mmCIF file of C-alpha atoms in Angstrom:
data_model
loop_
_atom_site.group_PDB
_atom_site.id
_atom_site.type_symbol
_atom_site.label_atom_id
_atom_site.label_comp_id
_atom_site.label_asym_id
_atom_site.label_seq_id
_atom_site.Cartn_x
_atom_site.Cartn_y
_atom_site.Cartn_z
ATOM 1 C CA MET A 3 -22.528 -26.560 16.502
ATOM 2 C CA ASP A 4 -24.052 -24.684 13.549
ATOM 3 C CA LYS A 5 -25.188 -27.433 11.137
ATOM 4 C CA ARG A 6 -27.058 -25.212 8.711
ATOM 5 C CA PRO A 7 -26.093 -25.598 5.029
ATOM 6 C CA ASP A 8 -23.652 -23.080 3.623
ATOM 7 C CA THR A 9 -25.824 -20.777 1.506
ATOM 8 C CA ARG A 10 -23.089 -18.351 0.569
ATOM 9 C CA PRO A 11 -23.313 -17.247 -3.083
ATOM 10 C CA ASP A 12 -20.638 -18.508 -5.425
ATOM 11 C CA LYS A 13 -17.593 -16.324 -5.852
ATOM 12 C CA PRO A 14 -16.811 -16.253 -9.622
ATOM 13 C CA SER A 15 -13.260 -15.040 -9.007
ATOM 14 C CA GLY A 16 -12.732 -17.398 -6.077
ATOM 15 C CA LYS A 17 -11.949 -14.326 -3.970
ATOM 16 C CA ARG A 18 -13.718 -12.546 -1.139
ATOM 17 C CA LEU A 19 -14.876 -8.990 -1.721
ATOM 18 C CA THR A 20 -13.713 -6.654 1.016
ATOM 19 C CA VAL A 21 -14.890 -3.059 1.417
ATOM 20 C CA VAL A 22 -12.690 -0.624 3.336
ATOM 21 C CA THR A 23 -14.234 2.744 4.111
ATOM 22 C CA GLY A 24 -11.826 5.660 4.055
ATOM 23 C CA GLY A 25 -9.189 3.348 2.621
ATOM 24 C CA THR A 26 -7.301 5.912 0.558
ATOM 25 C CA ARG A 27 -4.444 6.910 2.865
ATOM 26 C CA GLY A 28 -2.807 6.219 6.229
ATOM 27 C CA VAL A 29 -4.281 3.351 8.217
ATOM 28 C CA GLY A 30 -7.019 2.764 5.635
ATOM 29 C CA ALA A 31 -4.514 2.309 2.820
ATOM 30 C CA GLY A 32 -2.542 -0.116 5.003
ATOM 31 C CA ILE A 33 -5.707 -2.118 5.642
ATOM 32 C CA ALA A 34 -6.560 -2.202 1.938
ATOM 33 C CA ARG A 35 -3.016 -3.341 1.100
ATOM 34 C CA ALA A 36 -3.178 -6.127 3.703
ATOM 35 C CA PHE A 37 -6.411 -7.529 2.253
ATOM 36 C CA VAL A 38 -4.926 -7.422 -1.253
ATOM 37 C CA GLU A 39 -1.943 -9.370 0.110
ATOM 38 C CA ALA A 40 -4.448 -11.875 1.538
ATOM 39 C CA GLY A 41 -5.884 -12.430 -1.938
ATOM 40 C CA ASP A 42 -9.138 -10.458 -1.648
ATOM 41 C CA GLU A 43 -10.811 -8.186 -4.143
ATOM 42 C CA VAL A 44 -10.755 -4.820 -2.392
ATOM 43 C CA VAL A 45 -12.966 -1.786 -2.879
ATOM 44 C CA VAL A 46 -12.254 1.412 -0.970
ATOM 45 C CA CYS A 47 -14.658 4.319 -0.679
ATOM 46 C CA ALA A 48 -14.071 7.902 0.414
ATOM 47 C CA ARG A 49 -14.960 11.418 -0.630
ATOM 48 C CA ARG A 50 -11.644 12.016 -2.380
ATOM 49 C CA PRO A 51 -9.511 9.643 -4.481
ATOM 50 C CA PRO A 52 -6.133 8.480 -3.155
ATOM 51 C CA GLN A 53 -3.083 10.557 -4.003
ATOM 52 C CA VAL A 54 -1.101 7.322 -4.164
ATOM 53 C CA PRO A 55 -3.376 4.468 -5.307
ATOM 54 C CA VAL A 56 -2.824 1.035 -3.784
ATOM 55 C CA GLU A 57 -2.209 -1.557 -6.470
ATOM 56 C CA GLY A 58 -5.090 -3.982 -6.866
ATOM 57 C CA VAL A 59 -7.612 -1.722 -5.115
ATOM 58 C CA GLU A 60 -10.713 -0.214 -6.726
ATOM 59 C CA PHE A 61 -11.748 3.265 -5.610
ATOM 60 C CA VAL A 62 -15.358 4.485 -5.493
ATOM 61 C CA PRO A 63 -16.181 8.079 -4.451
ATOM 62 C CA LEU A 64 -18.663 8.127 -1.572
ATOM 63 C CA ASP A 65 -19.720 10.438 1.247
ATOM 64 C CA LEU A 66 -20.365 8.056 4.145
ATOM 65 C CA ARG A 67 -22.499 10.707 5.851
ATOM 66 C CA ASP A 68 -25.078 10.418 3.034
ATOM 67 C CA PRO A 69 -27.217 7.349 3.925
ATOM 68 C CA PRO A 70 -29.044 7.068 0.548
ATOM 69 C CA ALA A 71 -25.704 7.191 -1.289
ATOM 70 C CA VAL A 72 -24.245 4.571 1.061
ATOM 71 C CA ARG A 73 -27.207 2.239 0.461
ATOM 72 C CA ALA A 74 -26.914 2.727 -3.308
ATOM 73 C CA PHE A 75 -23.192 1.953 -3.160
ATOM 74 C CA PHE A 76 -23.669 -1.370 -1.377
ATOM 75 C CA ASP A 77 -26.681 -2.287 -3.509
ATOM 76 C CA GLY A 78 -24.438 -1.920 -6.549
ATOM 77 C CA LEU A 79 -21.884 -4.475 -5.326
ATOM 78 C CA PRO A 80 -22.218 -8.117 -6.378
ATOM 79 C CA ARG A 81 -21.455 -9.348 -2.860
ATOM 80 C CA VAL A 82 -19.780 -8.250 0.383
ATOM 81 C CA ASP A 83 -17.733 -10.688 2.450
ATOM 82 C CA VAL A 84 -15.900 -8.244 4.708
ATOM 83 C CA LEU A 85 -16.642 -4.668 5.720
ATOM 84 C CA VAL A 86 -13.919 -2.675 7.451
ATOM 85 C CA ASN A 87 -15.310 0.526 8.946
ATOM 86 C CA ASN A 88 -12.146 2.588 8.954
ATOM 87 C CA ALA A 89 -13.251 6.091 7.894
ATOM 88 C CA GLY A 90 -12.922 8.588 10.705
ATOM 89 C CA GLY A 91 -10.658 11.029 12.441
ATOM 90 C CA ALA A 92 -10.872 14.468 14.022
ATOM 91 C CA PRO A 93 -8.910 17.714 14.223
ATOM 92 C CA TYR A 94 -7.573 18.939 17.556
ATOM 93 C CA ARG A 95 -10.338 20.996 19.181
ATOM 94 C CA LEU A 96 -10.785 21.700 22.877
ATOM 95 C CA LEU A 97 -14.432 21.274 23.821
ATOM 96 C CA ALA A 98 -15.159 24.874 24.791
ATOM 97 C CA GLU A 99 -13.314 26.363 21.806
ATOM 98 C CA THR A 100 -15.859 25.316 19.184
ATOM 99 C CA ASP A 101 -19.599 24.801 18.891
ATOM 100 C CA ALA A 102 -21.636 21.654 19.467
ATOM 101 C CA GLU A 103 -22.428 21.326 15.764
ATOM 102 C CA ARG A 104 -18.756 20.778 14.901
ATOM 103 C CA HIS A 105 -18.385 18.162 17.630
ATOM 104 C CA ALA A 106 -21.566 16.476 16.351
ATOM 105 C CA ARG A 107 -20.043 16.164 12.874
ATOM 106 C CA VAL A 108 -17.079 14.317 14.398
ATOM 107 C CA ILE A 109 -19.460 11.882 16.085
ATOM 108 C CA GLU A 110 -21.403 11.520 12.837
ATOM 109 C CA LEU A 111 -18.288 10.471 10.913
ATOM 110 C CA ASN A 112 -16.804 8.201 13.583
ATOM 111 C CA LEU A 113 -19.954 6.527 14.948
ATOM 112 C CA THR A 114 -23.038 7.133 12.821
ATOM 113 C CA ALA A 115 -21.284 6.503 9.486
ATOM 114 C CA PRO A 116 -20.031 3.012 10.518
ATOM 115 C CA LEU A 117 -23.569 2.167 11.646
ATOM 116 C CA THR A 118 -24.961 3.412 8.326
ATOM 117 C CA ALA A 119 -22.457 1.351 6.299
ATOM 118 C CA SER A 120 -22.978 -1.783 8.396
ATOM 119 C CA LEU A 121 -26.756 -1.631 8.022
ATOM 120 C CA ALA A 122 -26.450 -1.015 4.285
ATOM 121 C CA ALA A 123 -24.161 -4.058 3.890
ATOM 122 C CA TYR A 124 -26.019 -6.332 6.318
ATOM 123 C CA GLU A 125 -28.021 -8.447 3.858
ATOM 124 C CA GLN A 126 -24.987 -9.138 1.688
ATOM 125 C CA LEU A 127 -22.832 -9.901 4.714
ATOM 126 C CA LYS A 128 -25.520 -12.245 6.014
ATOM 127 C CA ARG A 129 -25.677 -14.145 2.721
ATOM 128 C CA ALA A 130 -21.881 -14.445 2.702
ATOM 129 C CA ARG A 131 -21.651 -15.375 6.407
ATOM 130 C CA GLY A 132 -19.271 -12.458 6.473
ATOM 131 C CA SER A 133 -17.473 -10.212 8.938
ATOM 132 C CA VAL A 134 -17.410 -6.584 10.066
ATOM 133 C CA VAL A 135 -14.242 -5.049 11.503
ATOM 134 C CA MET A 136 -14.602 -1.711 13.273
ATOM 135 C CA ILE A 137 -11.469 0.415 13.529
ATOM 136 C CA GLY A 138 -11.620 1.756 17.060
ATOM 137 C CA SER A 139 -9.063 3.673 19.085
ATOM 138 C CA VAL A 140 -7.446 3.774 22.496
ATOM 139 C CA SER A 141 -8.961 7.280 22.623
ATOM 140 C CA GLY A 142 -12.238 5.536 23.348
ATOM 141 C CA THR A 143 -10.811 3.858 26.443
ATOM 142 C CA ARG A 144 -9.171 6.823 28.187
ATOM 143 C CA PRO A 145 -9.543 10.611 28.468
ATOM 144 C CA SER A 146 -8.992 12.273 25.105
ATOM 145 C CA PRO A 147 -8.418 16.019 25.692
ATOM 146 C CA GLY A 148 -8.501 17.955 22.445
ATOM 147 C CA THR A 149 -10.384 15.184 20.688
ATOM 148 C CA ALA A 150 -13.126 14.509 23.225
ATOM 149 C CA ALA A 151 -15.916 14.019 20.676
ATOM 150 C CA TYR A 152 -13.699 11.588 18.758
ATOM 151 C CA GLY A 153 -12.941 9.607 21.922
ATOM 152 C CA ALA A 154 -16.625 9.489 22.829
ATOM 153 C CA ALA A 155 -17.503 8.281 19.324
ATOM 154 C CA LYS A 156 -14.866 5.539 19.432
ATOM 155 C CA ALA A 157 -16.119 4.381 22.836
ATOM 156 C CA GLY A 158 -19.586 4.195 21.344
ATOM 157 C CA LEU A 159 -18.283 2.357 18.285
ATOM 158 C CA GLU A 160 -16.837 -0.480 20.354
ATOM 159 C CA ASN A 161 -20.087 -0.809 22.311
ATOM 160 C CA LEU A 162 -22.058 -0.744 19.048
ATOM 161 C CA ALA A 163 -19.885 -3.567 17.724
ATOM 162 C CA ARG A 164 -20.548 -5.711 20.793
ATOM 163 C CA SER A 165 -24.316 -5.234 20.471
ATOM 164 C CA MET A 166 -24.207 -5.806 16.734
ATOM 165 C CA ALA A 167 -22.238 -9.021 17.285
ATOM 166 C CA VAL A 168 -24.983 -10.374 19.559
ATOM 167 C CA GLU A 169 -27.840 -9.348 17.283
ATOM 168 C CA TRP A 170 -26.235 -10.602 14.063
ATOM 169 C CA ALA A 171 -24.716 -13.883 15.292
ATOM 170 C CA PRO A 172 -24.198 -16.479 13.978
ATOM 171 C CA ASP A 173 -24.569 -15.070 10.454
ATOM 172 C CA VAL A 174 -22.205 -12.094 10.724
ATOM 173 C CA ARG A 175 -19.227 -11.689 13.034
ATOM 174 C CA VAL A 176 -18.446 -8.181 14.323
ATOM 175 C CA ASN A 177 -15.214 -7.190 16.074
ATOM 176 C CA THR A 178 -13.190 -4.072 16.860
ATOM 177 C CA LEU A 179 -9.512 -3.252 16.498
ATOM 178 C CA VAL A 180 -8.607 -0.868 19.308
ATOM 179 C CA VAL A 181 -5.728 0.962 17.677
ATOM 180 C CA GLY A 182 -3.005 2.956 19.373
ATOM 181 C CA MET A 183 -0.570 5.424 17.834
ATOM 182 C CA VAL A 184 0.207 4.818 14.155
ATOM 183 C CA ARG A 185 2.883 6.386 11.988
ATOM 184 C CA THR A 186 1.255 7.800 8.841
ATOM 185 C CA GLU A 187 1.815 10.671 6.430
ATOM 186 C CA LEU A 188 -0.051 12.902 8.929
ATOM 187 C CA SER A 189 1.949 11.947 12.030
ATOM 188 C CA GLN A 190 3.567 15.375 12.244
ATOM 189 C CA LEU A 191 0.156 16.926 12.925
ATOM 190 C CA HIS A 192 -0.147 14.873 16.094
ATOM 191 C CA TYR A 193 3.428 14.302 17.271
ATOM 192 C CA GLY A 194 5.573 16.990 15.632
ATOM 193 C CA ASP A 195 8.831 16.578 13.717
ATOM 194 C CA GLU A 196 11.037 13.481 13.574
ATOM 195 C CA ALA A 197 12.423 14.215 17.030
ATOM 196 C CA GLY A 198 8.883 14.440 18.404
ATOM 197 C CA ILE A 199 7.858 11.212 16.704
ATOM 198 C CA ALA A 200 10.957 9.470 18.091
ATOM 199 C CA ALA A 201 10.226 10.766 21.588
ATOM 200 C CA VAL A 202 6.616 9.584 21.418
ATOM 201 C CA SER A 203 7.764 6.206 20.078
ATOM 202 C CA ARG A 204 9.899 5.715 23.174
ATOM 203 C CA THR A 205 6.772 5.885 25.338
ATOM 204 C CA VAL A 206 5.422 2.736 23.683
ATOM 205 C CA PRO A 207 6.635 -0.565 25.209
ATOM 206 C CA MET A 208 7.392 -1.951 21.729
ATOM 207 C CA GLY A 209 9.636 1.057 21.117
ATOM 208 C CA ARG A 210 7.905 2.292 17.970
ATOM 209 C CA LEU A 211 4.604 3.483 16.560
ATOM 210 C CA ALA A 212 2.486 1.031 14.620
ATOM 211 C CA GLU A 213 2.717 0.963 10.843
ATOM 212 C CA PRO A 214 -0.560 0.989 8.849
ATOM 213 C CA LEU A 215 0.176 -2.552 7.691
ATOM 214 C CA ASP A 216 0.305 -3.714 11.337
ATOM 215 C CA VAL A 217 -3.318 -2.642 11.682
ATOM 216 C CA GLY A 218 -4.187 -4.120 8.302
ATOM 217 C CA ARG A 219 -2.850 -7.553 9.120
ATOM 218 C CA ALA A 220 -4.740 -7.574 12.414
ATOM 219 C CA ALA A 221 -7.913 -6.765 10.467
ATOM 220 C CA VAL A 222 -7.192 -9.609 8.048
ATOM 221 C CA PHE A 223 -6.897 -11.974 11.015
ATOM 222 C CA LEU A 224 -10.233 -10.934 12.518
ATOM 223 C CA ALA A 225 -11.916 -11.389 9.131
ATOM 224 C CA SER A 226 -10.318 -14.800 8.521
ATOM 225 C CA ASP A 227 -11.408 -18.357 9.256
ATOM 226 C CA ALA A 228 -8.707 -18.417 11.949
ATOM 227 C CA ALA A 229 -11.020 -16.106 13.926
ATOM 228 C CA ALA A 230 -14.205 -18.027 13.112
ATOM 229 C CA TYR A 231 -15.283 -18.206 16.788
ATOM 230 C CA ILE A 232 -14.325 -14.631 17.620
ATOM 231 C CA THR A 233 -17.143 -12.075 17.641
ATOM 232 C CA GLY A 234 -17.964 -9.143 19.884
ATOM 233 C CA ALA A 235 -14.285 -8.828 20.776
ATOM 234 C CA GLY A 236 -11.894 -5.890 20.952
ATOM 235 C CA LEU A 237 -8.317 -6.613 19.858
ATOM 236 C CA LEU A 238 -5.730 -4.149 21.170
ATOM 237 C CA VAL A 239 -3.197 -3.084 18.532
ATOM 238 C CA HIS A 240 -1.167 -0.588 20.543
ATOM 239 C CA GLY A 241 2.301 -2.023 21.035
ATOM 240 C CA GLY A 242 1.725 -2.657 24.729
ATOM 241 C CA GLY A 243 -0.138 0.575 25.479
ATOM 242 C CA GLU A 244 1.033 3.733 27.150
ATOM 243 C CA ARG A 245 3.286 3.845 30.183
ATOM 244 C CA PRO A 246 1.358 5.263 33.178
ATOM 245 C CA THR A 247 2.645 8.794 33.788
ATOM 246 C CA PHE A 248 2.543 8.405 37.572
ATOM 247 C CA LEU A 249 5.442 5.951 37.345
ATOM 248 C CA ASP A 250 7.695 8.733 36.067
ATOM 249 C CA ALA A 251 6.541 11.100 38.807
ATOM 250 C CA ALA A 252 6.847 8.631 41.675
ATOM 251 C CA THR A 253 10.036 8.671 43.772
ATOM 252 C CA ALA A 254 9.799 5.046 44.946
ATOM 253 C CA ASN A 255 12.259 2.767 43.079
ATOM 254 C CA LYS A 256 13.271 5.812 41.019
ATOM 255 C CA GLU A 257 16.957 4.918 40.816
ATOM 256 C CA LYS A 258 16.174 1.472 39.443
ATOM 257 C CA ALA A 259 13.575 2.857 37.032
ATOM 258 C CA ASP A 260 15.974 5.551 35.787
ATOM 259 C CA LYS A 261 18.649 2.933 35.143
ATOM 260 C CA GLU A 262 16.216 0.771 33.212
ATOM 261 C CA LYS A 263 15.121 3.817 31.191
ATOM 262 C CA VAL A 264 18.710 4.675 30.276
ATOM 263 C CA ASN A 265 19.398 1.067 29.254
ATOM 264 C CA LYS A 266 16.255 0.990 27.130
ATOM 265 C CA GLU A 267 17.107 4.271 25.389
ATOM 266 C CA ARG A 268 20.622 2.984 24.690
ATOM 267 C CA ALA A 269 19.235 -0.259 23.247
ATOM 268 C CA ASP A 270 16.731 1.680 21.099
ATOM 269 C CA LYS A 271 19.523 3.874 19.692
ATOM 270 C CA GLU A 272 21.692 0.847 18.929
ATOM 271 C CA ARG A 273 18.798 -0.895 17.194
ATOM 272 C CA ALA A 274 18.004 2.230 15.150
ATOM 273 C CA SER A 275 21.665 2.527 14.160
ATOM 274 C CA GLU A 276 21.774 -1.124 13.069
ATOM 275 C CA GLU A 277 18.581 -0.739 11.038
ATOM 276 C CA LYS A 278 19.971 2.356 9.340
ATOM 277 C CA ALA A 279 23.211 0.535 8.524
ATOM 278 C CA ASP A 280 21.265 -2.413 7.088
ATOM 279 C CA LYS A 281 19.202 -0.063 4.868
ATOM 280 C CA GLU A 282 22.345 1.679 3.637
ATOM 281 C CA LYS A 283 23.928 -1.688 2.897
ATOM 282 C CA VAL A 284 20.888 -2.836 0.910
ATOM 283 C CA GLY A 285 20.822 0.494 -0.929
ATOM 284 C CA GLY A 286 24.481 0.101 -1.846
ATOM 285 C CA GLU A 287 23.967 -3.433 -3.113
ATOM 286 C CA THR A 288 20.989 -2.453 -5.296
ATOM 287 C CA GLY A 289 22.231 0.937 -6.452
#
C-alpha cells in the first residue's frame, strides 16, 4: 500500500485541469465535453480553433509536432491532472501509392506527438498524481489496409502506454482506450452516405457506431478514482468488435445464421422506427 503523503498542489478552483489534444471536433470534442460534465477545467489544443466551440472549454492553438512549442504550452499551465492524447488521424492512402515521407508524418502525429506531449506534461502529472489516457484504435490490433501507417502508429501507441505505465508508476497512471468505429461529422469520408453508415452499423454487435461522448465517458472513467488501481491497461470501446467475415462465407449452420441475421435486422429497423417516433413526439411537444 502506498503510504506516502499526498503532495499534490492545491487546486484553487477545486477542479482538476484536464488537457485534451486535438479536442476541437469529433471524438476529441466528445472527450472534452465529457470531462466538462465531470466537473473538470478543460483545455483543448490543436492547430485550428473549433468551428463549434464546446461550452466550458478553453482553446489554445498548438502544433503538437513542434516539441519546443509543446513544452512551452505545458510550462504555461498552472497544473495538469489529466492528459488525454487524442490528436491523430490519417487519410486513406495505400502504401505503394504515396512516399515514405507522407507515411512518416502520419506516424509522427499518431505516435511521436503523444510521446512529446506526455513527456512535456510529466512533471506536472507527477506532482498531481495524475493520469494519461491514450486514444488508441482497433486499427492497431488488426490489418489496416489504406491506413497502414496509422494502424502501425496506434499499435505502437498502446505499447508505449504499457511501458510508460511501468516506468511512471505509482505517480502517474497511463492507460489506452482502444476505440472502434465512431460516428462523427466526418463519418461519410469513411463509410459513405446514411445508407452506408447504417450498413456499417449493422456489422457492430451493439447495432450502432459509437458516439464521441461514449469515448469521452470511458476516458473520464480511466482518469477517475474509480480506476485508481488500473494502469497499463487497454479498454476496448468498440461495441463488441467486428463480426469475423469468415462466418458469413461459411456454409456450416448457414440457415440458422441467416435466420438470426434476418431477425436482428428486423429488430434493428423496429428500434430505429421507435426512436424516430419518440423524437418526433418530443419535437411536437416542444414545438
